[in-house]
Short mmCIF file of C-alpha atoms in Angstrom, two decimals:
data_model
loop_
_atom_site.label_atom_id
_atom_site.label_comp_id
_atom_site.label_asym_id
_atom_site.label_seq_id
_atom_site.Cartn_x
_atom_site.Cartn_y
_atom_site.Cartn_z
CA UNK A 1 45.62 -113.62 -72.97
CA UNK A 2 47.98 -115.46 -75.33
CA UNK A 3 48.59 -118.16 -72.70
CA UNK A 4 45.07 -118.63 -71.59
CA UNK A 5 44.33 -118.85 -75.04
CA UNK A 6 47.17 -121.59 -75.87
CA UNK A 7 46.06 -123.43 -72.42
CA UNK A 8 42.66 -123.35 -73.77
CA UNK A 9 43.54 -124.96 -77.02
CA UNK A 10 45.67 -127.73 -75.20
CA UNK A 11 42.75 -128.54 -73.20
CA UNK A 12 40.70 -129.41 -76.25
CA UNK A 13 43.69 -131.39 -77.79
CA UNK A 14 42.97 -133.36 -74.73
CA UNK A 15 46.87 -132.07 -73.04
CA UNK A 16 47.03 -129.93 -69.45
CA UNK A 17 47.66 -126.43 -70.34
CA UNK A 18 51.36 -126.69 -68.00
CA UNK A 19 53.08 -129.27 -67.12
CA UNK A 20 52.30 -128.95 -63.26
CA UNK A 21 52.36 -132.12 -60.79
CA UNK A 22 49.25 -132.74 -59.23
CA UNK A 23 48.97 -135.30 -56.58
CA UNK A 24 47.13 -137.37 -58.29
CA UNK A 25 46.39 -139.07 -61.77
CA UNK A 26 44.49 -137.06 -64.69
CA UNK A 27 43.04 -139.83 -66.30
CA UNK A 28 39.41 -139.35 -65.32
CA UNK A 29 37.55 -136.83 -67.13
CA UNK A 30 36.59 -135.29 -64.01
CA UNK A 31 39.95 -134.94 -62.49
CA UNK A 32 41.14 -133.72 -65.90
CA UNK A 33 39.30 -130.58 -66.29
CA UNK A 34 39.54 -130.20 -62.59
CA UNK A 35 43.58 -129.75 -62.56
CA UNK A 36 42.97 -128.26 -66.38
CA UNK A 37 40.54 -125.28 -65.10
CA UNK A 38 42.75 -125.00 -61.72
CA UNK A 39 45.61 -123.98 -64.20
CA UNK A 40 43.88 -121.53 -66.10
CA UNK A 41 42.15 -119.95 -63.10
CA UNK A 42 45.88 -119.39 -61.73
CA UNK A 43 47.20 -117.99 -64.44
CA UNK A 44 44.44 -115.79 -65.19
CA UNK A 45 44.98 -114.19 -61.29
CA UNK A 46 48.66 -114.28 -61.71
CA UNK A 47 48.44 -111.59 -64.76
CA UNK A 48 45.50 -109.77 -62.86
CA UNK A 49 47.83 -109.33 -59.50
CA UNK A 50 51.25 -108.78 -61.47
CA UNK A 51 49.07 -105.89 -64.02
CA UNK A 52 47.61 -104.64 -60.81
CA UNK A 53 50.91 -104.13 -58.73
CA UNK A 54 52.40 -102.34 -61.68
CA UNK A 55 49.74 -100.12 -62.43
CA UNK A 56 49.59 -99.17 -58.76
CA UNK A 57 53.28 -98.34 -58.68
CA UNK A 58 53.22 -96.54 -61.91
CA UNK A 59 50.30 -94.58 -60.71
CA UNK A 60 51.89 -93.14 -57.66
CA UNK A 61 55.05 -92.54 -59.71
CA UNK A 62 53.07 -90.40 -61.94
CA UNK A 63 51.10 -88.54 -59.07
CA UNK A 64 54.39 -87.77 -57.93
CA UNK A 65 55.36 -86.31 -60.70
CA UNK A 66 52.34 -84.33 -61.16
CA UNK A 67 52.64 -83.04 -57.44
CA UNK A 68 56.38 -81.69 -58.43
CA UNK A 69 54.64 -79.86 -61.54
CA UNK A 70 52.23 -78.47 -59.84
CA UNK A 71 54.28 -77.67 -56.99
CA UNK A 72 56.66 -75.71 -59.82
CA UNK A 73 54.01 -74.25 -61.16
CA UNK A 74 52.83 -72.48 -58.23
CA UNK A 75 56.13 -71.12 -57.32
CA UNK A 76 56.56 -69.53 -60.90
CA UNK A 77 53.15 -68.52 -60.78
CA UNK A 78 53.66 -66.73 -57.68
CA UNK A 79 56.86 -64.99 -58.62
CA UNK A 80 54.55 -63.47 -61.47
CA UNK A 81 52.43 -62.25 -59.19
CA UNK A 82 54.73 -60.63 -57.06
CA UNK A 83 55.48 -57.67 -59.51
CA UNK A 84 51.90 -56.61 -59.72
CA UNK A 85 51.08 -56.75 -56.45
CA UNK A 86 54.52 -54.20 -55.88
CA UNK A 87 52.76 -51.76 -57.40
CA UNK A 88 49.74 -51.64 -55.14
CA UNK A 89 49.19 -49.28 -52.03
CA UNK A 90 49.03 -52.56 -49.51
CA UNK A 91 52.32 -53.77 -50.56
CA UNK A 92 52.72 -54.88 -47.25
CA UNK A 93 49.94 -56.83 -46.74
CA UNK A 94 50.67 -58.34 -49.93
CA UNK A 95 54.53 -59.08 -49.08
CA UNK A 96 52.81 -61.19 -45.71
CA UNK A 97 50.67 -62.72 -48.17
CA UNK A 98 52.77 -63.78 -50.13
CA UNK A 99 55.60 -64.67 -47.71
CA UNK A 100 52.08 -67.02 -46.43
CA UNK A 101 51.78 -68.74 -49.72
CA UNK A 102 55.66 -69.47 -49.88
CA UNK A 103 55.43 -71.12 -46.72
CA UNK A 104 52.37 -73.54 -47.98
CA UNK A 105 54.66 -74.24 -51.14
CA UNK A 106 57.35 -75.44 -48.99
CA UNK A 107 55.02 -77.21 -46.96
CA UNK A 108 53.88 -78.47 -49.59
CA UNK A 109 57.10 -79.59 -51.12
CA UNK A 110 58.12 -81.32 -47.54
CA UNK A 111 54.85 -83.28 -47.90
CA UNK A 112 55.85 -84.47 -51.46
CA UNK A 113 59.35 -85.93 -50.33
CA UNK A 114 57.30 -87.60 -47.79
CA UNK A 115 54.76 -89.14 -50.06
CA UNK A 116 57.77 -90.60 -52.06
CA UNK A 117 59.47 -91.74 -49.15
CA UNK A 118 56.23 -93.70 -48.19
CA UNK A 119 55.38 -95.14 -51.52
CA UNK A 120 59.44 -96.51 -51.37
CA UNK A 121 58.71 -98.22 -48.06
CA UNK A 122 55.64 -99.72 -49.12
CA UNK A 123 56.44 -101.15 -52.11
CA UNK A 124 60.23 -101.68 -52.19
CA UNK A 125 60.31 -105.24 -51.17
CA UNK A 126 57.62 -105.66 -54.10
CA UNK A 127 59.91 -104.61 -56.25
CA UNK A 128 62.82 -106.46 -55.04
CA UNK A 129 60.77 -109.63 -55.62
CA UNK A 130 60.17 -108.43 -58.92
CA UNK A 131 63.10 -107.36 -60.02
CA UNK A 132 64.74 -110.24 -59.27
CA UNK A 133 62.44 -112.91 -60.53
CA UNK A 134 62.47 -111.19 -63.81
CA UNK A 135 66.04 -111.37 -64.46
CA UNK A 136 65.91 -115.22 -63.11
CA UNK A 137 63.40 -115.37 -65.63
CA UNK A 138 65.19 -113.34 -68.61
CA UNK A 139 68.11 -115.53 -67.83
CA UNK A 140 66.51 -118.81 -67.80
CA UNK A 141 64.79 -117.98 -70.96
CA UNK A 142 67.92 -116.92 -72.86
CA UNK A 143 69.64 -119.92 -71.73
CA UNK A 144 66.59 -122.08 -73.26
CA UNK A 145 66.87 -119.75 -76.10
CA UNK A 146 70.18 -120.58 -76.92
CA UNK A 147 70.06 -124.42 -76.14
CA UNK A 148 66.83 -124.72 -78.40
CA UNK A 149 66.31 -123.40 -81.60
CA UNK A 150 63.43 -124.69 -83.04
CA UNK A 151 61.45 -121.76 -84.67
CA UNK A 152 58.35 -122.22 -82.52
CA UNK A 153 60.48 -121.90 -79.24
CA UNK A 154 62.29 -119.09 -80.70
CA UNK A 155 59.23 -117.23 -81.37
CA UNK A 156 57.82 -118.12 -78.10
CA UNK A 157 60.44 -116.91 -76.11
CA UNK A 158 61.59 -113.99 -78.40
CA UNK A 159 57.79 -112.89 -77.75
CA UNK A 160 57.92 -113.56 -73.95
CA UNK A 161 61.58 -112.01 -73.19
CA UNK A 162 59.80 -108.94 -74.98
CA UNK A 163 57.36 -108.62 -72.65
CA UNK A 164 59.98 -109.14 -69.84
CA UNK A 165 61.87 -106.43 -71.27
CA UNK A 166 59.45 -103.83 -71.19
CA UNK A 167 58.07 -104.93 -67.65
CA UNK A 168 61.34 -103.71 -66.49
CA UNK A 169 61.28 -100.86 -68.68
CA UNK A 170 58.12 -99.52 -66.60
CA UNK A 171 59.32 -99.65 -63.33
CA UNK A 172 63.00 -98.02 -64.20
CA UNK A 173 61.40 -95.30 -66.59
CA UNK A 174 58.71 -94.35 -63.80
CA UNK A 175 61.36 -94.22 -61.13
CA UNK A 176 63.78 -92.26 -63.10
CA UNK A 177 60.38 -89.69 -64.60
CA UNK A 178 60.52 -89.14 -60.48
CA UNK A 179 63.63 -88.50 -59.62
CA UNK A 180 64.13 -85.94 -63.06
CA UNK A 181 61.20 -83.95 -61.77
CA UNK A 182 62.38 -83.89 -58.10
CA UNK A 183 65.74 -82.33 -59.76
CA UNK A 184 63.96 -79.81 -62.03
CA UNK A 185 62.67 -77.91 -58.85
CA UNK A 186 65.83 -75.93 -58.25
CA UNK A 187 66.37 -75.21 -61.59
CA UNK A 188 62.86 -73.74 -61.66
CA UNK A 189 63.35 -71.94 -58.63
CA UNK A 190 66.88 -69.96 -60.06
CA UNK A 191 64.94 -69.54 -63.47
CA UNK A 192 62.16 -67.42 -61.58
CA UNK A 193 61.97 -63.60 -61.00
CA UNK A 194 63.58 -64.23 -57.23
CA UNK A 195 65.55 -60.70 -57.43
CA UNK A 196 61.70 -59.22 -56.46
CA UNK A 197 61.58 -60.88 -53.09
CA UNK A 198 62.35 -60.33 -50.25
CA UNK A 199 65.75 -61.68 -47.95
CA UNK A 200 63.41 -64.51 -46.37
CA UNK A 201 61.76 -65.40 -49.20
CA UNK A 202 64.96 -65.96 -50.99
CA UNK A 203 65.89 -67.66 -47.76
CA UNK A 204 63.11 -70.21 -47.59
CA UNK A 205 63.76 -71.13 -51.83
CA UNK A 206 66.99 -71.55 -51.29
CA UNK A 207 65.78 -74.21 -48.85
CA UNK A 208 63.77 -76.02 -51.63
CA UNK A 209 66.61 -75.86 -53.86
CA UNK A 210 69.21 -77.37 -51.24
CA UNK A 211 66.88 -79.78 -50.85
CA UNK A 212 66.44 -80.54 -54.51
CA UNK A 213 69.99 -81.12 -54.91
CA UNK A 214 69.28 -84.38 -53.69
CA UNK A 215 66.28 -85.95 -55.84
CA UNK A 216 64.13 -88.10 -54.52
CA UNK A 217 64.82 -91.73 -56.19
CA UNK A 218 62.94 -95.59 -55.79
CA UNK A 219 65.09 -98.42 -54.44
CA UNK A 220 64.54 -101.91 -54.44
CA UNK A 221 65.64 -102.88 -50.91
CA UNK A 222 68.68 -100.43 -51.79
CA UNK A 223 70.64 -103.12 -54.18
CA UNK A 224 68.72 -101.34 -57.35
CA UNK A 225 67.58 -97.72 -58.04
CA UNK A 226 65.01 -97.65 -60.51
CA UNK A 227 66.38 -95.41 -63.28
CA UNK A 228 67.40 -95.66 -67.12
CA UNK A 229 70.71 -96.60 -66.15
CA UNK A 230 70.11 -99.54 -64.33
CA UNK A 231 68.13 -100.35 -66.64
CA UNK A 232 70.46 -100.30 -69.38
CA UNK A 233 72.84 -101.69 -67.13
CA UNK A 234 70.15 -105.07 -66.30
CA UNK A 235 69.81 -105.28 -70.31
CA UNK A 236 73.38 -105.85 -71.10
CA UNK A 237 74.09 -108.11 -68.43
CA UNK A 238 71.36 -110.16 -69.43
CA UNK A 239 72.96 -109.35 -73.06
CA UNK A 240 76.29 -110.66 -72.10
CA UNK A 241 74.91 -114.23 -70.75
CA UNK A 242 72.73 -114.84 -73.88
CA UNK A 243 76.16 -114.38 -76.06
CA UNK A 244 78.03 -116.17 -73.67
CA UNK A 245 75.62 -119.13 -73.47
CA UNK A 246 75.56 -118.75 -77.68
CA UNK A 247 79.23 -119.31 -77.87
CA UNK A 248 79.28 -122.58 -75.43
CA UNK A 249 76.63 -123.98 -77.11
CA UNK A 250 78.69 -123.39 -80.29
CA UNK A 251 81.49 -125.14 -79.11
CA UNK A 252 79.97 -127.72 -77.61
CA UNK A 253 78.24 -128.65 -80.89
CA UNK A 254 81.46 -128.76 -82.50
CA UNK A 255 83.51 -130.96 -79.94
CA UNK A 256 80.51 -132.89 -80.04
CA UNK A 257 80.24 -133.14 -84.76
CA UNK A 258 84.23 -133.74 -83.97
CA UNK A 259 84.09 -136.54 -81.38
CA UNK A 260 81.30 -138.32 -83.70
CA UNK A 261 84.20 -137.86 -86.86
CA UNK A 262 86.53 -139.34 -85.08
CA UNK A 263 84.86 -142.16 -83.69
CA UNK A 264 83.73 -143.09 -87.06
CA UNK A 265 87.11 -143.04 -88.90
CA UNK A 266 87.92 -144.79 -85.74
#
């Protein structure tokens, strides 16, 4: 909204929003609010498709999540179960119910690894792309950042790396929300009341729990795993070339203030 707004403003001060070439010349009125519209229009779709493709991925993150707490919350719920229904006459038609439901909850488990699996394949490449064109981006801008500092272009920017920032943020946090709750499962599963069931029972959750030992995690194209870490790690890179572009510019301002002494006394 903040650039449509500042594009809008430019068009009344009689200036094109961007500075975008156009073949041909913007000095008609028509052509003007042609290539001044056509601007607007494409930044207005850009936000709508970038908002759209991270809401999507965040969504599936989160029912992923949710399927892995409901998943857990079946097995405990069942292992609650299992010592009232011990008591009862029909134990064992309640032992081949139950050994019925654990089978569904593994099913069911299988069927969440897949879903993640899936979403990864789908939308890896997507986040390759955007991975990578933010951190051309954050590095560009910190590189303008240190090169110009005028207080409108350092608000600008400060403003806009932000928002870079916490783009980022959502795709590592939502990845790394995924892979915590793929973990938690065996830890639920040695936490329940397991001592009441029987040999395959135990069998088929130690199955789950194997399988938990490796969580499920989102790659980009398998160069970046989207978790806090990398995160962290994609922050202080980017930290490390903003102080590094700082302390040329620094010296490069004073070789230049020393050449300009000299050459005066000279």
């Amino acid at each position: 909204m903040g650039a449509v707004t500042g594009g809008m403003l430019d068009i009344l001060d009689g200036q094109l929003p961007f500075n975008t070439w156009v073949p041909w010349h913007c000095t008609s009125f028509l052509l003007y609010w042609f290539t001044s519209l056509q601007e607007i229009v494409a930044v207005i779709i850009a936000t709508v498709v970038n908002v759209a493709t991270e809401t999507t991925i965040l969504g599936f993150c989160l029912q992923t999540c949710a399927q892995f707490a409901i998943l857990k919350h079946r097995l405990q719920k069942m292992a609650k179960s299992r010592e009232k229904e011990l008591s009862r006459k029909n134990s064992l038609n309640n032992a081949s119910h139950q050994t019925g439901k654990l089978s569904e909850h593994i099913s069911h488990h299988l069927c969440i690894i897949r879903l993640a699996e899936m979403i990864n394949d789908v939308f890896s490449q997507v986040i390759f792309v955007q991975f990578f064109v933010s951190i051309l981006v954050l590095c560009s801008c910190l590189y303008h950042l240190s090169s110009h500092l005028t207080f409108t272009d350092v608000t600008t920017l400060i403003v806009f790396i932000f928002s870079m920032f916490v783009q980022i943020f959502i795709y590592c946090w939502a990845g790394n929300e995924v892979m915590l709750k793929s973990a938690e499962m065996s830890e639920a599963i040695y936490h329940m009341d397991w001592i009441l069931m029987t040999i395959d029972e135990r069998k088929d959750l130690l199955m789950i729990m194997r399988r938990s030992t490796k969580p499920v995690k989102f790659t980009s194209s398998f160069l970046v795993t989207l978790t806090l870490e990398s995160y962290a790690n994609v922050s202080l890179q980017v930290e490390d070339l903003f102080i590094i572009s700082l302390i040329q510019m620094y010296y490069s301002t004073s070789f230049s203030t020393a050449f300009e002494g000299i050459f005066l006394c000279i």
